[in-house]
Amino acid sequence: MNTQQSNSIARVYSSDRSSWVGDGFPTNSMLPMAEMGNATSPFLIMGYTAQYPFAPAAHQRGVGMHPHRGFETVTIVYDGELEHADSKGNAGTIGKNEVQWMTAGQGIMHAEHHSKAFAKSGGSLDMVQLWVNLPSHAKMTGPRYQELTEANIPEVQLNAGLLRVIAGTYPHDAETIHGPAQTFSPMHVWDVRLQSGSQNQFELNPEWSNLVFILEGEIQVDGQSYHALQTLYLQDDASSINIHASSDAKLLILSGQPLNEPIVAHGPFVMNTAQEIQQAFHDFQNGHFA
């Protein structure tokens, strides 16, 4: 973790490693599990597969059935194509510029792979997966999926740039643009693409957790330069951030109301107490997940 003196930025995390999730997802840890806590609540961890080239393959690379409980996974595909399947019989495809918002809730078994078409053709896989915590009252809610297509994610034209509102809202001119994702606590998830030389100001809630993930390119904030694979943790009282794009840039801006609840995590389970984690393992081992 790097400390950065800035009017807007409290600290900077630089991803210096990439690890494989299964055989299909080389993942840069942008919000690592070691940092998990209320400082970034309700956001838990975030991994980025950065335009990784895959050769054509006879099998679908990915991750087989694995459990989740107590949180949500948000998968944003910028390029490539994935397939998912779960223990309830749900299955689907996530393509370019699409989002899958999966609520694990009380428990689900889930598998993710490259799609058959992508595996056959090969190509660049560019995606993020974000874990979003559930408030205690919703930890044991029923599992669900939200499939957000490119067509139903609203776009806002910026100053030489584009912002897609995946969740929450974004004020634009005289109206408020609403994202399609339904969430269990208040948050904004903005997919931002900026052209080189552009400058834009983003209004934030100073009482929320605010994060900027730099996925591609280079930006300047308060005269300081930041580059791809860095996470900017904004000051606790930040009410806005002014971003100048030194090159074409792709950002993910997250803003959320902290849950201010205990976080106890072990592998694929995120609960509020150690006893709830033990119960999750018991339920999983005894086949009680959906």
XYZ file of C-alpha atoms in Angstrom:
290
model
C 0.000 0.000 0.000
C 1.413 3.382 -1.011
C 0.631 6.600 0.866
C -0.177 9.566 -1.368
C -0.485 13.169 -0.219
C -3.326 14.743 -2.176
C -6.374 16.893 -1.669
C -8.566 14.071 -2.957
C -6.593 10.840 -2.610
C -5.977 9.258 0.790
C -3.852 6.375 -0.460
C -2.998 4.322 -3.520
C -2.793 0.586 -3.979
C -0.697 -0.697 -6.890
C -1.434 -4.216 -8.084
C 1.964 -5.882 -8.353
C 0.896 -9.455 -8.906
C -1.388 -11.576 -11.017
C -2.681 -14.958 -9.924
C -4.796 -17.491 -11.759
C -8.359 -18.300 -10.776
C -8.940 -21.717 -12.279
C -7.300 -22.021 -15.678
C -9.265 -19.231 -17.340
C -8.872 -16.062 -15.308
C -5.452 -14.434 -14.758
C -6.456 -11.886 -12.131
C -4.810 -8.697 -10.925
C -5.921 -8.080 -7.358
C -7.094 -4.445 -7.375
C -8.883 -4.581 -4.003
C -7.223 -7.525 -2.255
C -8.734 -9.763 0.394
C -6.032 -8.629 2.842
C -7.584 -5.153 2.674
C -11.131 -6.423 3.238
C -12.922 -4.379 5.881
C -15.224 -1.491 6.589
C -12.801 1.040 5.061
C -14.147 0.100 1.612
C -17.599 -1.166 2.638
C -19.814 -2.331 1.017
C -17.126 -3.331 -1.523
C -15.032 -6.340 -0.522
C -12.544 -7.357 -3.212
C -12.048 -6.694 -6.918
C -10.014 -8.578 -9.505
C -9.179 -7.508 -13.044
C -8.272 -9.702 -16.006
C -6.496 -7.165 -18.191
C -6.862 -7.895 -21.917
C -5.298 -11.325 -21.597
C -4.811 -13.098 -24.951
C -6.075 -16.680 -25.148
C -5.270 -19.028 -28.003
C -8.064 -21.218 -29.397
C -8.693 -24.251 -27.185
C -10.573 -27.514 -27.386
C -11.966 -27.098 -23.873
C -13.623 -24.215 -22.035
C -11.167 -22.706 -19.576
C -12.560 -21.424 -16.293
C -13.633 -22.477 -12.809
C -15.846 -25.453 -11.959
C -18.660 -25.516 -9.418
C -17.750 -23.633 -6.236
C -19.826 -22.211 -3.369
C -20.663 -18.634 -2.323
C -22.644 -17.266 0.613
C -23.295 -13.853 2.139
C -22.364 -11.467 -0.688
C -22.801 -10.645 -4.384
C -20.485 -11.025 -7.349
C -20.542 -8.412 -10.096
C -18.894 -9.505 -13.348
C -18.279 -6.815 -15.969
C -17.068 -8.061 -19.358
C -15.290 -5.473 -21.511
C -14.146 -7.968 -24.135
C -14.548 -11.708 -24.615
C -17.445 -13.935 -23.584
C -18.232 -16.081 -20.533
C -20.760 -18.770 -19.674
C -22.148 -19.445 -16.213
C -24.169 -22.230 -14.637
C -25.379 -22.913 -11.112
C -26.848 -25.560 -8.854
C -30.380 -24.235 -9.379
C -30.233 -24.970 -13.095
C -29.623 -21.381 -14.237
C -27.266 -20.887 -17.174
C -26.370 -18.010 -19.449
C -23.790 -16.052 -21.395
C -22.123 -12.732 -20.558
C -20.781 -10.903 -23.604
C -18.909 -7.733 -24.413
C -20.096 -4.684 -22.418
C -22.518 -6.850 -20.413
C -22.765 -7.330 -16.652
C -23.885 -10.212 -14.460
C -24.924 -9.281 -10.922
C -25.231 -12.495 -8.913
C -26.623 -12.507 -5.382
C -25.280 -15.586 -3.594
C -27.305 -14.856 -0.459
C -28.003 -18.011 1.567
C -25.798 -20.080 -0.704
C -25.294 -21.223 -4.249
C -22.955 -23.434 -6.255
C -21.683 -21.630 -9.315
C -19.369 -22.280 -12.290
C -17.817 -19.797 -14.731
C -16.052 -20.635 -17.997
C -15.091 -19.121 -21.303
C -18.015 -19.528 -23.664
C -17.847 -22.294 -26.263
C -17.529 -19.731 -29.044
C -14.753 -17.790 -27.273
C -12.848 -20.965 -26.418
C -13.003 -22.077 -30.061
C -11.936 -18.750 -31.549
C -9.627 -17.482 -28.813
C -9.145 -13.768 -28.288
C -8.692 -11.120 -25.636
C -10.458 -11.515 -22.283
C -10.949 -8.195 -20.492
C -13.164 -8.281 -17.386
C -13.514 -7.457 -13.712
C -15.192 -9.309 -10.887
C -16.240 -7.304 -7.863
C -17.516 -8.701 -4.575
C -20.211 -6.600 -2.895
C -21.117 -7.293 0.723
C -24.707 -7.903 1.774
C -26.118 -6.221 4.891
C -26.798 -8.599 7.777
C -30.563 -8.652 7.157
C -29.966 -9.872 3.585
C -27.147 -12.384 4.159
C -29.563 -15.306 3.860
C -31.729 -13.928 1.088
C -32.539 -16.219 -1.808
C -29.996 -16.407 -4.652
C -30.765 -14.427 -7.793
C -29.218 -13.213 -11.055
C -29.462 -9.888 -12.811
C -28.328 -10.047 -16.431
C -27.566 -6.501 -17.573
C -27.170 -6.218 -21.332
C -25.430 -3.405 -23.166
C -28.825 -2.126 -24.300
C -30.254 -1.622 -20.797
C -27.194 0.039 -19.211
C -27.697 3.789 -19.757
C -24.845 5.830 -21.205
C -23.974 9.428 -20.362
C -21.817 11.536 -22.673
C -18.984 13.230 -20.784
C -16.459 15.812 -21.885
C -14.675 13.646 -24.465
C -15.750 10.494 -22.722
C -18.535 8.115 -21.777
C -20.004 6.906 -18.475
C -22.238 3.835 -18.127
C -24.441 3.726 -15.026
C -24.462 0.079 -13.923
C -25.915 0.705 -10.464
C -27.153 3.705 -8.526
C -27.537 7.066 -10.209
C -25.572 9.746 -12.033
C -26.649 13.416 -12.238
C -26.563 14.666 -15.804
C -27.729 18.135 -16.823
C -31.235 18.538 -15.391
C -31.969 14.844 -14.905
C -30.808 11.886 -12.849
C -29.757 8.782 -14.757
C -30.626 5.497 -13.006
C -28.673 2.262 -13.422
C -30.580 -1.018 -13.889
C -28.965 -3.079 -11.096
C -31.040 -3.627 -7.962
C -28.895 -3.406 -4.828
C -29.428 -4.194 -1.143
C -27.658 -1.023 0.039
C -27.156 2.386 -1.617
C -24.250 2.538 -4.080
C -23.088 3.813 -7.453
C -21.135 1.693 -9.952
C -19.869 3.736 -12.920
C -18.022 2.344 -15.948
C -16.024 5.322 -17.258
C -14.135 5.676 -20.555
C -12.132 8.890 -21.087
C -10.369 10.194 -24.167
C -6.856 11.573 -23.918
C -6.804 15.236 -22.893
C -10.310 15.257 -21.422
C -11.132 16.625 -17.995
C -14.209 15.709 -15.974
C -15.436 16.260 -12.448
C -17.405 13.540 -10.663
C -19.588 14.431 -7.691
C -19.395 12.060 -4.715
C -21.088 11.519 -1.369
C -18.526 12.492 1.309
C -20.179 10.100 3.797
C -19.701 7.084 1.516
C -16.721 4.907 0.582
C -15.317 6.182 -2.720
C -12.835 4.305 -4.933
C -11.391 4.788 -8.413
C -9.925 1.764 -10.212
C -7.629 2.606 -13.127
C -7.950 -0.313 -15.519
C -6.239 1.234 -18.535
C -4.346 4.414 -19.325
C -3.041 7.236 -17.184
C -4.849 10.024 -15.352
C -3.987 13.040 -13.223
C -5.700 14.054 -9.982
C -4.565 17.182 -8.108
C -1.511 17.334 -10.345
C -0.418 13.782 -9.448
C -0.190 11.077 -12.104
C -1.688 7.620 -11.666
C -1.596 4.692 -14.054
C -3.187 1.377 -14.976
C -3.573 -1.261 -12.247
C -3.769 1.301 -9.469
C -6.638 1.775 -7.026
C -7.271 5.242 -5.616
C -8.827 5.404 -2.153
C -10.467 8.807 -1.820
C -10.355 10.922 1.323
C -13.190 10.247 3.785
C -14.684 13.704 3.187
C -14.196 13.838 -0.589
C -17.256 15.382 -2.226
C -15.882 15.308 -5.775
C -12.900 14.276 -7.855
C -11.532 16.077 -10.901
C -9.880 13.687 -13.355
C -7.668 14.685 -16.279
C -6.948 11.899 -18.743
C -3.280 11.946 -19.804
C -4.101 9.166 -22.278
C -7.189 7.225 -23.263
C -8.330 5.690 -19.967
C -10.787 3.138 -18.664
C -11.926 3.518 -15.055
C -14.360 1.898 -12.658
C -15.655 4.353 -10.058
C -17.375 2.881 -6.989
C -19.220 4.792 -4.310
C -21.244 3.143 -1.561
C -22.811 3.700 1.828
C -20.747 1.771 4.411
C -22.626 -1.043 6.138
C -20.717 -0.532 9.422
C -21.203 -4.178 10.370
C -18.698 -6.855 11.404
C -17.047 -8.705 8.512
C -15.898 -12.294 8.980
C -14.678 -13.957 5.785
C -13.285 -17.361 4.957
C -12.729 -18.300 1.324
C -16.028 -18.042 -0.568
C -18.108 -17.121 2.502
C -18.545 -13.591 3.913
C -20.672 -13.304 7.044
C -20.885 -11.260 10.258
C -19.703 -13.817 12.841
C -17.384 -16.816 13.096
C -20.386 -18.955 14.030
C -22.087 -18.022 10.754
C -18.941 -19.049 8.853
C -18.957 -22.410 10.627
C -22.624 -22.820 9.729
C -21.831 -22.000 6.090
C -19.218 -24.763 5.945
C -21.623 -27.184 7.642
C -24.410 -26.362 5.194
C -22.076 -26.633 2.192
C -20.614 -29.959 3.302
C -24.084 -31.364 3.869
C -25.408 -30.319 0.472
C -27.790 -27.618 1.729
C -26.853 -24.957 -0.818
C -29.364 -24.297 -3.564
